[in-house]
Amino acid sequence: MSYSKKLAPLALALPLFSACLGGGTDTKAKTALYDLPEADAVIVNIGTNVIFATYTELNTKMIALNTAAQSLAANRDAASLTAAQDAWKAARIPWESTESFLIGPVDALGIDPKLDTWPLATSALNAVIGGSDPLTPAFVHNLDTNLQGFHTAEYLLFGDGIATNTRSVGSLTDREYEYLVAVTAVMAEHTAQLVTAWSEHFDPEDTTSPAFLDVFTLKTPSQTAGFTNRAQVLATIVQDGMAGIADEVGNGKLATPLAGSLAEADPSQVESQFSWNSLADFQNNVASISNLYTGDYGTHTGAGLDSLVQQVDMDLDFRIQAEIEFAKARIAAIAGAANLPFTQAIKDPAARERVQAAIDQMNSLKRILEEELAPLVK
Amino acid sequence: MAGCGKTPGKAGDPSYLYVSKIADKATLVDLSNSVGGLSMPAPNLTEASLARHLDGDASFEKAFIPGPDDAHPGHVGLGPVFNNTSCLNCHARDGRGFLPPVPSGQARVKLGSNESLLLRISVEGLEALPKDADHLWGAPQPVPGFSGQLFHRGIYGLRPDSPGTGQADVYLSYESRVETYPDGRQVTLRKPLFAVENAYDGAASRLYQNDVRQSPRLAPPVAGLGLLEAISEDDILAQADPDDANGDGISGKPNWVLDLVKQAAGNPTPLSLGRFGWKASTPHLLQQTVAALNNDMGVVSTLLPTQNIFGTLLYDAFLALVGSDLARLPTVEADDDFVDGVTFYSRTLGIPERRNVEDSTVLQGGRLFAQVQCIQCHAGAYEIKDWAEVPEFSGLKIYPFTDLLLHDMGEGLADNRRDFDADGREWRTTPLWGIGLTKLVNARAGFLHDGRARTLEEAILWHGGEAAGSVEAFKNLSAADRESLLRFIESL
């Protein structure tokens, strides 16, 4: 998604600080996590083996999606369409897994909206398909963000998602094949740019600029490029990242389409509605939180925030992990026995209750992150 | 004024030196030293205000699409010409905008679909026009066939010759020069140049004639705007000295600008004190909201119900494109609730607490900030009077480090384009609060009106005109003192 929901502090406890100086008289009972000796190693592991590894995976899967799109355009058979649809879903996993750290080059290079804008300009999309402009990557670069990226490719691959989340390969036109190939090629350009920015130089104009991984891990702390100390890194991860996406999933992605009543439920607001992939997206958003917290990603296990929290409050670590697991479970439960996609779940009375339970759990996760974990990185 | 009893410090210390809560109770004290630090609601909002802020936040993020659109009718309103597609896209994380990178090996780059910079345009003769209703009260005169802003994006189908292009294409390139300090340190300064091509009215476009002025405008930060709006006019005007009566070389000037609300109410002289925008050409945040919706996105509201290109040939092209679907387009694309929401959101972001306040280098820099006379324009404390729009801000004592007045900044920064009372060399003093988080929020964000300065040091070195004396003094400081001054500004 191209939007980033801001936090809603659940409690507005106004500290009674004197207006004179900055500080108050708060005495921390626990050591700040960024002051623990292992904090550097945690930041390095999170930066390298979670964040950068996720971007690398994203790029790999995006190349594979473009390859599958080319095969589909060449072969034009059902198996190729299924393979391309699977490749889209496979690329979606690492992208949604970045949503607890949409910082750095994905912002500073303006890439997020080009990959994930929603809603699409559907009428214009059909005009592009029905027109005669050559559907090349150069053409896609000139299009608005609402005519490219994940959801444009999704629309071309899966259809409109209303009665079904697929389409017959015979329904695809020549121009749709071309558009799909061009859109996925441009997406792969963007993900390659992200990898370069994180691993080589974050500013394409300045090859002497540090790799953003080096900025994030404080190898080259830089006032002119970003992070200068561990507190900033951890505050960003916990608050802007983990709590931010928990809020967005609960109070945006789930709550907005659910609305206040069945009559008001709005499937048009559902993310990834063409592919019926919404619930998987939300699961991967929660996985994103988990990956940062545990320091684990894929087959890699490493030191995460958990190893710091365990040193100051074992019970809190246990409860955070429990909240994350509950969040995964509540989202997994939405589909129910009928395996409803999210667009249908919001219109089903029993499923609506399961959606509300998931929202409540996301807010519970948000609460523990904001009210109990965030103070440890203040 | 500095401290309440236990503060150390020297006699004569500037009042702001030890203040870390530079927005008083609207200062963010928790975790504002982070990538999201400019994007947080003021911590002293009531529950009701916070709920309103969050609703406004959702509106601020809303992505507009061209209409009609049966799949997403609630999102229509974009275009037919625009610069970007949501408030958030230009004002990402509520921080400063950034320029698109010029790819290695290329001399220039075309402004694309997700920029945070736009060009204001106008026609100008040698003399300023009378400041009356017939002449838009001193507003920049629109370019015939265009308006006062160049819309480089267009809805699909508007320019069959150039898909995606709006009124014209804009290309960014740079010219550079090297600045050398007296002590030999060298800094490369670069200035963006903007070439306008492929105008919709052809090779002899009115846009290419030599009485057309252009002024690049980068998205400024959104944090703290409501607090600035709450400052009383009298307090701002008290700092004005347009004729430099006191002979100190500083001549801060108010900008009296068209107030759309007054105009709509039939006020015969609908002028108000401008305070927002790079030349203080916008008087209040409601106007900022509706003007940005209408101009930057082509979204019409009840206060600005006319399309930005209405009456031009490009609008005729749009009519031909949309055909009978015109009847299906809403006449109001951003309703009053939406406008109020965005306005309230932009009013109620907090300002982050200063950082490293008592570091010796920061303290030294804070003293130098006054000594080198930065403080003359990037001025100090205000006490907000009662403010009905956000009562939580009433009575707060704030340090935004701006006098909100116009100053001649010299030839290097001139855009040579008048904007109400601002001439081609005058700019409003930029608020410095929050500036230290700029690069944390976005590593490629730029400073100054066109984002030319990549660092605070570069921004200082571009100052001229009334600031020339301060810059000379800065350049002649020792390297250590210059670093201290920069550390102080980074603490804000």
Coordinates of C-alpha atoms in Angstrom, one line a residue, chain A residues 71 131 280:
Chain A
S71 CA 6.5 -17.0 -20.6
G131 CA -5.8 2.1 -26.9
A280 CA -2.2 -13.5 2.8

